[in-house]
């Protein structure tokens, strides 16, 4: 990932020499010759290091150093001057400059210093990002199901690649969690992660969010705006619901992926950018391509490394461990540490089909934590979708072995579930696919339930 240095000097020859030297060493150089330009470029490009001449046409290093330190104190600043002054050196060091160097400076010596500062800064940023995130991030691979183990193996194989990743899965299945894990654990983990949901954004808003705009590019553009691609330089861009991206914007994103260049709205020159794209969708993009709602070339580019997140109902054996992890986090966040689930509550969570996936599971647990008054969450504390609950627990009138209300209330949820599945299978004459449709669950899930309950589809 190419590093970037901002060189601020009012002498063209000095800027030319430094640019030539640093670019030969694989570093991108951005130039400024005044304090005003230095401020704008620092905000817009956020360099990895600044070489700042002490005296400029419209001020001194003391005029811009405080602002740079306030915007991003992690960016080291080296101040150069042809007029050595001990007082000036003391002042710039107090303001946060790393070093105060006299001109002319020997380039090999300067390079040793610059390289050391860049490496230290990169290491520090990675450590800070990982330390801040690992304590709060969800593990996208919780569970022991075959589906989640295969997903983890595939994800780890693509972790160190810079190719685009396409995450597919139902709404609420954790696509954002997986995208964040990919970023934090990959080689760009010390860089920025920028997220944008493409759903519902008009083409102009989506374009200006991604690419930015110049002042006057359109009626309401009263100032220059930096796009998210620039913000994500040397990091990751996560575009959620990319299937909703407007067709007018898609070719511009394709150019970024293929050429690593883009152009702000209202600008005439291209800008270079180094980002990795992670895209996500709950839609069938291949069908969108066939119906001309998504560009074929962009689809093939972003689907180089496809990952599929299984729905929660497709891995019911993972639900208890996920629920316990979520409950531990929620109980800490809401000031009720130590809460646990009763076995009956866990069984109910596992039996429920979770149409809203992980997002719905979290909501059910959060509501239970807020409303319960005991140290354990019981079945009565959980509030599911009522239609789903009726599908799991209702007793059809044609039951051959009626059970009294008192006896029915004494049954565990697993026993109620067992009896209900037996009744539905009997009503459908043992046809598993029709029974699964009647129960509102996938056929594979019904087979798993039959196996775990020791039931047979034969009636």
Short mmCIF file of C-alpha atoms in Angstrom, two decimals:
data_model
loop_
_atom_site.label_atom_id
_atom_site.label_comp_id
_atom_site.label_asym_id
_atom_site.label_seq_id
_atom_site.Cartn_x
_atom_site.Cartn_y
_atom_site.Cartn_z
CA UNK A 1 0.00 0.00 0.00
CA UNK A 2 1.63 3.23 -1.19
CA UNK A 3 2.44 5.81 1.46
CA UNK A 4 1.86 9.53 0.94
CA UNK A 5 3.95 12.55 1.95
CA UNK A 6 2.89 16.20 1.86
CA UNK A 7 5.81 18.46 0.90
CA UNK A 8 5.23 22.13 1.79
CA UNK A 9 7.87 24.53 0.45
CA UNK A 10 7.75 27.80 -1.51
CA UNK A 11 10.82 26.91 -3.61
CA UNK A 12 9.91 24.92 -6.77
CA UNK A 13 13.39 23.44 -7.02
CA UNK A 14 13.22 22.05 -3.48
CA UNK A 15 9.80 20.53 -4.13
CA UNK A 16 10.97 19.00 -7.39
CA UNK A 17 14.05 17.43 -5.76
CA UNK A 18 12.09 15.98 -2.86
CA UNK A 19 9.33 14.67 -5.13
CA UNK A 20 11.83 12.97 -7.45
CA UNK A 21 13.69 11.39 -4.51
CA UNK A 22 10.63 10.10 -2.62
CA UNK A 23 8.81 8.82 -5.71
CA UNK A 24 11.94 6.85 -6.60
CA UNK A 25 11.54 5.19 -3.19
CA UNK A 26 7.91 4.26 -3.82
CA UNK A 27 6.27 7.13 -1.93
CA UNK A 28 3.47 9.30 -3.36
CA UNK A 29 4.15 13.04 -3.02
CA UNK A 30 1.61 15.87 -2.78
CA UNK A 31 2.96 19.45 -3.03
CA UNK A 32 1.93 22.77 -1.48
CA UNK A 33 3.71 26.14 -1.51
CA UNK A 34 1.64 28.16 0.99
CA UNK A 35 0.07 27.70 4.41
CA UNK A 36 -3.38 27.88 2.86
CA UNK A 37 -2.62 25.09 0.37
CA UNK A 38 -1.02 23.02 3.12
CA UNK A 39 -4.20 23.22 5.23
CA UNK A 40 -6.46 22.21 2.32
CA UNK A 41 -4.27 19.31 1.21
CA UNK A 42 -3.83 18.03 4.76
CA UNK A 43 -7.60 17.94 5.21
CA UNK A 44 -8.29 16.46 1.77
CA UNK A 45 -5.49 13.91 1.45
CA UNK A 46 -4.60 13.16 5.09
CA UNK A 47 -0.94 12.26 4.34
CA UNK A 48 1.20 9.83 6.30
CA UNK A 49 3.91 12.43 6.90
CA UNK A 50 4.47 16.16 6.33
CA UNK A 51 7.71 17.90 5.33
CA UNK A 52 7.05 21.55 6.23
CA UNK A 53 9.25 24.54 5.42
CA UNK A 54 9.36 26.93 8.38
CA UNK A 55 8.95 30.16 6.40
CA UNK A 56 6.32 30.44 3.67
CA UNK A 57 4.88 33.33 1.71
CA UNK A 58 1.74 33.63 3.86
CA UNK A 59 3.02 32.54 7.26
CA UNK A 60 5.22 30.10 9.17
CA UNK A 61 5.07 26.53 10.37
CA UNK A 62 3.64 27.84 13.64
CA UNK A 63 0.51 28.93 11.76
CA UNK A 64 -0.37 25.45 10.42
CA UNK A 65 1.16 23.02 12.92
CA UNK A 66 -1.56 23.36 15.60
CA UNK A 67 -4.31 22.75 13.05
CA UNK A 68 -2.57 19.68 11.63
CA UNK A 69 -2.07 18.26 15.11
CA UNK A 70 -5.72 18.88 15.96
CA UNK A 71 -6.95 17.17 12.78
CA UNK A 72 -4.74 14.09 13.09
CA UNK A 73 -2.04 13.94 15.80
CA UNK A 74 -0.79 10.60 14.44
CA UNK A 75 0.71 12.27 11.32
CA UNK A 76 4.40 13.15 11.99
CA UNK A 77 5.63 16.57 10.85
CA UNK A 78 9.26 17.36 10.01
CA UNK A 79 10.06 21.09 9.86
CA UNK A 80 12.84 22.25 7.51
CA UNK A 81 14.44 25.71 7.53
CA UNK A 82 17.35 27.57 6.03
CA UNK A 83 17.39 29.95 9.00
CA UNK A 84 18.39 27.97 12.08
CA UNK A 85 17.01 29.38 15.33
CA UNK A 86 17.06 27.63 18.68
CA UNK A 87 13.95 29.49 19.82
CA UNK A 88 12.08 28.54 16.64
CA UNK A 89 13.15 24.90 17.03
CA UNK A 90 11.88 24.81 20.61
CA UNK A 91 8.55 26.32 19.60
CA UNK A 92 7.83 23.91 16.75
CA UNK A 93 8.77 20.90 18.89
CA UNK A 94 6.39 22.16 21.59
CA UNK A 95 3.67 22.39 18.95
CA UNK A 96 4.14 18.71 18.09
CA UNK A 97 6.71 18.56 15.28
CA UNK A 98 8.88 15.44 15.32
CA UNK A 99 12.12 17.17 14.22
CA UNK A 100 13.51 20.56 13.22
CA UNK A 101 16.07 20.10 10.40
CA UNK A 102 18.39 22.68 8.81
CA UNK A 103 18.60 23.11 5.02
CA UNK A 104 20.15 21.78 2.92
CA UNK A 105 19.35 18.33 4.24
CA UNK A 106 21.12 15.18 3.09
CA UNK A 107 18.53 13.06 1.33
CA UNK A 108 19.83 9.62 2.50
CA UNK A 109 19.74 10.85 6.12
CA UNK A 110 16.28 12.30 5.60
CA UNK A 111 15.06 9.03 4.10
CA UNK A 112 16.23 6.99 7.10
CA UNK A 113 14.29 9.31 9.40
CA UNK A 114 11.18 9.36 7.19
CA UNK A 115 11.11 5.60 6.74
CA UNK A 116 11.42 5.00 10.48
CA UNK A 117 8.58 7.43 11.24
CA UNK A 118 6.30 5.90 8.59
CA UNK A 119 6.87 2.37 9.85
CA UNK A 120 6.31 3.40 13.48
CA UNK A 121 3.12 5.21 12.54
CA UNK A 122 1.74 2.25 10.59
CA UNK A 123 2.46 -0.14 13.47
CA UNK A 124 0.88 2.22 15.99
CA UNK A 125 -2.28 2.64 13.90
CA UNK A 126 -2.67 -1.11 13.44
CA UNK A 127 -2.27 -1.78 17.15
CA UNK A 128 -4.75 0.93 18.08
CA UNK A 129 -7.31 -0.23 15.56
CA UNK A 130 -7.06 -3.86 16.62
CA UNK A 131 -7.09 -3.08 20.33
CA UNK A 132 -10.15 -0.86 19.98
CA UNK A 133 -12.10 -3.30 17.84
CA UNK A 134 -11.40 -6.80 19.09
CA UNK A 135 -13.03 -6.17 22.45
CA UNK A 136 -16.32 -5.11 20.89
CA UNK A 137 -16.55 -6.97 17.60
CA UNK A 138 -18.79 -9.98 17.11
CA UNK A 139 -17.19 -13.17 15.89
CA UNK A 140 -18.82 -14.01 12.54
CA UNK A 141 -17.82 -17.68 12.89
CA UNK A 142 -19.46 -18.58 16.20
CA UNK A 143 -20.81 -22.12 16.18
CA UNK A 144 -19.81 -25.58 15.07
CA UNK A 145 -22.11 -26.21 12.11
CA UNK A 146 -20.63 -27.42 8.86
CA UNK A 147 -21.89 -24.32 7.05
CA UNK A 148 -20.11 -21.87 9.36
CA UNK A 149 -16.89 -23.90 9.44
CA UNK A 150 -16.80 -23.92 5.63
CA UNK A 151 -17.43 -20.18 5.57
CA UNK A 152 -14.53 -19.55 7.97
CA UNK A 153 -12.15 -21.72 5.92
CA UNK A 154 -13.07 -19.89 2.70
CA UNK A 155 -12.84 -16.46 4.34
CA UNK A 156 -9.37 -17.14 5.73
CA UNK A 157 -8.18 -18.20 2.28
CA UNK A 158 -9.17 -14.82 0.78
CA UNK A 159 -8.07 -12.74 3.78
CA UNK A 160 -4.71 -11.56 2.43
CA UNK A 161 -5.93 -10.90 -1.10
CA UNK A 162 -6.61 -7.39 -2.38
CA UNK A 163 -9.30 -8.59 -4.80
CA UNK A 164 -12.92 -7.50 -4.25
CA UNK A 165 -15.11 -9.68 -2.03
CA UNK A 166 -18.87 -10.17 -2.50
CA UNK A 167 -20.77 -11.26 0.63
CA UNK A 168 -24.22 -12.69 -0.05
CA UNK A 169 -26.81 -13.54 2.55
CA UNK A 170 -30.27 -12.74 3.86
CA UNK A 171 -31.07 -9.46 5.60
CA UNK A 172 -29.78 -9.47 9.16
CA UNK A 173 -27.49 -12.47 8.66
CA UNK A 174 -24.33 -10.56 9.66
CA UNK A 175 -22.82 -9.39 6.37
CA UNK A 176 -21.52 -6.20 8.00
CA UNK A 177 -19.95 -8.19 10.84
CA UNK A 178 -18.11 -10.41 8.35
CA UNK A 179 -16.96 -7.40 6.30
CA UNK A 180 -15.53 -5.73 9.40
CA UNK A 181 -13.74 -8.95 10.41
CA UNK A 182 -12.20 -9.19 6.93
CA UNK A 183 -10.90 -5.64 7.18
CA UNK A 184 -9.54 -5.81 10.74
CA UNK A 185 -7.78 -9.13 10.29
CA UNK A 186 -6.37 -8.44 6.83
CA UNK A 187 -3.28 -6.45 5.77
CA UNK A 188 -5.33 -3.21 5.71
CA UNK A 189 -6.48 -3.57 9.32
CA UNK A 190 -4.52 -0.48 10.38
CA UNK A 191 -6.20 1.64 7.71
CA UNK A 192 -9.69 3.14 7.60
CA UNK A 193 -12.88 1.17 7.05
CA UNK A 194 -15.56 3.25 5.32
CA UNK A 195 -19.12 1.93 5.03
CA UNK A 196 -21.94 3.07 2.75
CA UNK A 197 -25.39 1.56 2.25
CA UNK A 198 -26.39 2.00 -1.39
CA UNK A 199 -30.07 1.30 -0.82
CA UNK A 200 -32.39 4.20 -1.45
CA UNK A 201 -29.72 6.75 -2.44
CA UNK A 202 -30.42 8.81 -5.55
CA UNK A 203 -27.63 8.66 -8.19
CA UNK A 204 -26.31 12.16 -7.48
CA UNK A 205 -26.18 11.62 -3.71
CA UNK A 206 -24.54 8.22 -4.10
CA UNK A 207 -21.97 9.62 -6.53
CA UNK A 208 -21.03 12.58 -4.37
CA UNK A 209 -20.79 10.34 -1.28
CA UNK A 210 -18.39 8.00 -3.06
CA UNK A 211 -16.34 10.39 -5.18
CA UNK A 212 -16.83 13.80 -3.57
CA UNK A 213 -17.36 17.06 -5.45
CA UNK A 214 -15.78 20.42 -6.15
CA UNK A 215 -17.34 23.69 -5.11
CA UNK A 216 -19.98 24.73 -7.67
CA UNK A 217 -20.26 21.25 -9.22
CA UNK A 218 -24.03 21.55 -8.75
CA UNK A 219 -26.44 24.05 -7.22
CA UNK A 220 -26.07 23.01 -3.56
CA UNK A 221 -22.31 22.35 -3.74
CA UNK A 222 -21.26 25.44 -1.77
CA UNK A 223 -17.94 23.91 -0.71
CA UNK A 224 -15.55 21.15 -1.70
CA UNK A 225 -16.45 17.68 -0.38
CA UNK A 226 -14.07 14.77 0.05
CA UNK A 227 -15.52 11.46 -1.11
CA UNK A 228 -15.53 8.27 0.92
CA UNK A 229 -13.07 6.68 -1.49
CA UNK A 230 -10.48 9.28 -0.54
CA UNK A 231 -11.24 8.80 3.14
CA UNK A 232 -10.69 5.05 2.71
CA UNK A 233 -7.29 5.47 1.00
CA UNK A 234 -5.07 2.47 1.93
CA UNK A 235 -8.04 0.93 3.70
CA UNK A 236 -11.34 -0.77 2.86
CA UNK A 237 -14.64 0.40 1.37
CA UNK A 238 -17.69 -1.65 2.38
CA UNK A 239 -20.66 -1.09 0.06
CA UNK A 240 -23.75 -2.69 1.57
CA UNK A 241 -26.72 -3.55 -0.68
CA UNK A 242 -24.65 -2.96 -3.81
CA UNK A 243 -27.50 -4.41 -5.87
CA UNK A 244 -29.34 -1.12 -5.33
CA UNK A 245 -26.50 0.95 -6.84
CA UNK A 246 -27.76 3.06 -9.74
CA UNK A 247 -26.66 2.02 -13.22
CA UNK A 248 -25.20 5.49 -13.84
CA UNK A 249 -22.77 5.12 -10.95
CA UNK A 250 -21.71 1.53 -11.61
CA UNK A 251 -19.21 2.24 -14.46
CA UNK A 252 -17.45 4.83 -12.31
CA UNK A 253 -17.00 2.29 -9.52
CA UNK A 254 -15.69 -0.20 -12.08
CA UNK A 255 -13.04 2.34 -13.11
CA UNK A 256 -11.88 2.62 -9.50
CA UNK A 257 -11.54 -1.16 -9.24
CA UNK A 258 -9.69 -1.56 -12.54
CA UNK A 259 -7.56 1.58 -12.68
CA UNK A 260 -7.51 2.75 -9.04
CA UNK A 261 -8.47 6.20 -10.27
CA UNK A 262 -11.58 8.37 -10.02
CA UNK A 263 -12.70 11.93 -10.57
CA UNK A 264 -14.65 14.18 -8.22
CA UNK A 265 -17.83 15.76 -9.56
CA UNK A 266 -16.87 19.02 -11.21
CA UNK A 267 -13.17 18.10 -11.44
CA UNK A 268 -11.17 17.69 -14.66
CA UNK A 269 -8.25 15.60 -13.39
CA UNK A 270 -8.26 12.03 -12.09
CA UNK A 271 -7.19 11.17 -8.55
CA UNK A 272 -5.46 7.96 -7.55
CA UNK A 273 -6.75 5.88 -4.68
CA UNK A 274 -5.77 2.56 -3.11
CA UNK A 275 -8.72 0.73 -1.55
CA UNK A 276 -10.07 -2.79 -1.23
CA UNK A 277 -13.75 -3.25 -1.97
CA UNK A 278 -16.05 -5.47 0.06
CA UNK A 279 -19.59 -5.54 -1.30
CA UNK A 280 -22.69 -7.16 0.18
CA UNK A 281 -26.20 -7.93 -0.99
CA UNK A 282 -29.24 -10.00 -0.07
CA UNK A 283 -30.36 -10.02 -3.70
CA UNK A 284 -29.61 -12.33 -6.63
CA UNK A 285 -27.12 -10.24 -8.61
CA UNK A 286 -26.86 -12.84 -11.36
CA UNK A 287 -30.61 -12.41 -11.96
CA UNK A 288 -30.13 -8.63 -11.88
CA UNK A 289 -27.52 -8.99 -14.63
CA UNK A 290 -29.92 -11.09 -16.74
CA UNK A 291 -32.64 -8.46 -16.36
CA UNK A 292 -30.21 -5.59 -17.07
CA UNK A 293 -30.51 -4.08 -13.59
CA UNK A 294 -26.81 -4.59 -12.85
CA UNK A 295 -23.82 -4.27 -15.15
CA UNK A 296 -22.32 -7.57 -16.22
CA UNK A 297 -18.71 -6.30 -16.15
CA UNK A 298 -19.06 -4.89 -12.62
CA UNK A 299 -20.72 -8.09 -11.40
CA UNK A 300 -17.85 -10.25 -12.61
CA UNK A 301 -15.33 -7.83 -11.10
CA UNK A 302 -16.84 -7.71 -7.62
CA UNK A 303 -17.68 -11.43 -7.45
CA UNK A 304 -14.08 -12.58 -7.83
CA UNK A 305 -14.18 -13.88 -4.24
CA UNK A 306 -17.81 -14.74 -3.30
CA UNK A 307 -18.77 -15.59 0.28
CA UNK A 308 -22.20 -16.89 1.31
CA UNK A 309 -23.52 -16.32 4.82
CA UNK A 310 -25.99 -19.05 5.82
CA UNK A 311 -29.29 -18.01 7.38
CA UNK A 312 -29.65 -18.66 11.10
CA UNK A 313 -32.43 -21.24 10.56
CA UNK A 314 -30.02 -23.26 8.36
CA UNK A 315 -27.68 -23.82 11.34
CA UNK A 316 -29.90 -24.23 14.41
CA UNK A 317 -27.12 -26.00 16.33
CA UNK A 318 -25.20 -22.68 16.37
CA UNK A 319 -28.05 -20.65 17.89
CA UNK A 320 -27.39 -21.41 21.60
CA UNK A 321 -23.71 -20.38 21.49
CA UNK A 322 -24.53 -17.24 19.48
CA UNK A 323 -27.31 -16.36 21.90
CA UNK A 324 -25.04 -16.79 24.93
CA UNK A 325 -22.39 -14.57 23.35
CA UNK A 326 -24.92 -11.87 22.46
CA UNK A 327 -26.49 -12.06 25.90
CA UNK A 328 -23.12 -11.59 27.61
CA UNK A 329 -22.44 -8.49 25.52
CA UNK A 330 -25.92 -7.05 25.99
CA UNK A 331 -25.95 -7.63 29.73
CA UNK A 332 -22.65 -5.75 30.06
CA UNK A 333 -23.82 -2.90 27.83
CA UNK A 334 -27.14 -2.54 29.68
CA UNK A 335 -25.67 -2.76 33.16
CA UNK A 336 -26.94 -6.25 34.03
CA UNK A 337 -23.87 -8.51 33.88
CA UNK A 338 -24.15 -12.22 34.61
CA UNK A 339 -27.54 -12.91 33.00
CA UNK A 340 -28.08 -16.47 31.77
CA UNK A 341 -30.65 -18.36 29.72
CA UNK A 342 -32.67 -21.23 31.15
CA UNK A 343 -32.57 -24.53 29.19
CA UNK A 344 -36.21 -23.96 28.15
CA UNK A 345 -35.35 -20.50 26.82
CA UNK A 346 -32.39 -21.87 24.86
CA UNK A 347 -34.59 -24.60 23.40
CA UNK A 348 -37.12 -21.98 22.30
CA UNK A 349 -34.43 -19.90 20.65
CA UNK A 350 -33.19 -22.94 18.76
CA UNK A 351 -36.67 -23.96 17.64
CA UNK A 352 -37.68 -20.54 16.32
CA UNK A 353 -37.00 -20.07 12.54
CA UNK A 354 -35.56 -16.50 12.84
CA UNK A 355 -36.78 -14.80 9.64
CA UNK A 356 -34.78 -11.72 10.69
CA UNK A 357 -31.64 -13.75 11.44
CA UNK A 358 -28.99 -12.34 13.81
CA UNK A 359 -30.56 -8.90 13.93
CA UNK A 360 -33.86 -10.35 15.14
CA UNK A 361 -32.08 -12.57 17.69
CA UNK A 362 -30.29 -9.57 19.13
CA UNK A 363 -33.55 -7.60 19.35
CA UNK A 364 -35.35 -10.43 21.15
CA UNK A 365 -32.51 -10.78 23.67
CA UNK A 366 -32.15 -7.03 24.19
CA UNK A 367 -35.86 -6.67 24.93
CA UNK A 368 -35.68 -9.61 27.34
CA UNK A 369 -32.70 -8.08 29.19
CA UNK A 370 -34.49 -4.74 29.54
CA UNK A 371 -37.80 -6.18 30.73
CA UNK A 372 -36.75 -9.12 32.88
CA UNK A 373 -36.34 -8.73 36.64
CA UNK A 374 -34.45 -11.91 37.50
CA UNK A 375 -30.88 -13.13 37.01
CA UNK A 376 -32.00 -15.68 34.41
CA UNK A 377 -33.97 -15.22 31.21
CA UNK A 378 -36.88 -17.65 31.08
CA UNK A 379 -39.10 -18.70 28.22
CA UNK A 380 -41.72 -16.17 29.36
CA UNK A 381 -39.17 -13.34 28.98
CA UNK A 382 -38.75 -14.00 25.25
CA UNK A 383 -41.11 -12.31 22.80
CA UNK A 384 -41.15 -13.88 19.35
CA UNK A 385 -43.18 -13.18 16.23
CA UNK A 386 -46.66 -14.37 17.28
CA UNK A 387 -47.42 -16.08 13.96
CA UNK A 388 -44.24 -18.14 14.28
CA UNK A 389 -45.02 -19.07 17.87
CA UNK A 390 -48.47 -20.30 16.86
CA UNK A 391 -46.91 -22.41 14.11
CA UNK A 392 -44.65 -24.06 16.69
CA UNK A 393 -47.12 -24.60 19.51
CA UNK A 394 -50.69 -24.72 18.13
CA UNK A 395 -52.68 -27.96 18.52
CA UNK A 396 -54.90 -28.75 15.49
CA UNK A 397 -58.43 -29.88 16.33
CA UNK A 398 -58.05 -33.16 14.44
CA UNK A 399 -55.51 -34.51 16.93
CA UNK A 400 -56.12 -38.18 17.56
CA UNK A 401 -54.81 -38.01 21.13
CA UNK A 402 -56.31 -34.92 22.78
CA UNK A 403 -54.39 -33.55 25.71
CA UNK A 404 -56.00 -31.57 28.51
CA UNK A 405 -54.98 -27.93 28.96
CA UNK A 406 -53.25 -28.69 32.27
CA UNK A 407 -51.25 -31.55 30.71
CA UNK A 408 -50.30 -29.42 27.70
CA UNK A 409 -48.94 -26.70 29.98
CA UNK A 410 -46.74 -29.24 31.74
CA UNK A 411 -44.94 -30.19 28.53
CA UNK A 412 -41.53 -28.77 27.62
CA UNK A 413 -41.20 -26.77 24.41
CA UNK A 414 -39.26 -29.65 22.84
CA UNK A 415 -42.13 -32.04 23.61
CA UNK A 416 -44.68 -29.59 22.19
CA UNK A 417 -42.52 -29.18 19.09
CA UNK A 418 -42.19 -32.97 18.72
CA UNK A 419 -45.95 -33.51 18.91
CA UNK A 420 -46.68 -30.69 16.49
CA UNK A 421 -44.20 -32.01 13.91
CA UNK A 422 -45.74 -35.50 14.22
CA UNK A 423 -49.21 -34.05 13.61
CA UNK A 424 -48.12 -32.01 10.57
CA UNK A 425 -46.30 -35.02 9.08
CA UNK A 426 -49.38 -37.15 9.62
CA UNK A 427 -51.58 -34.51 7.97
CA UNK A 428 -49.19 -34.37 4.99
CA UNK A 429 -48.96 -38.20 4.81
CA UNK A 430 -45.22 -38.15 5.53
CA UNK A 431 -44.34 -35.74 2.68
CA UNK A 432 -41.37 -33.83 4.17
CA UNK A 433 -41.32 -30.96 1.67
CA UNK A 434 -45.02 -30.14 2.17
CA UNK A 435 -44.66 -30.52 5.95
CA UNK A 436 -41.68 -28.15 5.99
CA UNK A 437 -43.64 -25.60 3.96
CA UNK A 438 -46.56 -25.87 6.37
CA UNK A 439 -44.21 -25.42 9.35
CA UNK A 440 -42.56 -22.40 7.70
CA UNK A 441 -39.02 -23.85 7.76
CA UNK A 442 -36.59 -25.17 5.09
CA UNK A 443 -36.73 -28.85 4.26
CA UNK A 444 -33.14 -29.28 5.48
CA UNK A 445 -34.07 -27.84 8.88
CA UNK A 446 -37.00 -30.25 9.18
CA UNK A 447 -34.71 -33.18 8.42
CA UNK A 448 -32.35 -31.97 11.17
CA UNK A 449 -35.26 -31.72 13.63
CA UNK A 450 -36.46 -35.21 12.73
CA UNK A 451 -32.98 -36.55 13.37
CA UNK A 452 -32.49 -34.69 16.68
CA UNK A 453 -35.96 -35.70 17.95
CA UNK A 454 -35.61 -39.30 16.80
CA UNK A 455 -38.61 -39.06 14.48
CA UNK A 456 -39.27 -40.71 11.13
CA UNK A 457 -40.99 -39.16 8.14
CA UNK A 458 -42.86 -42.42 7.54
CA UNK A 459 -46.41 -42.47 8.87
#
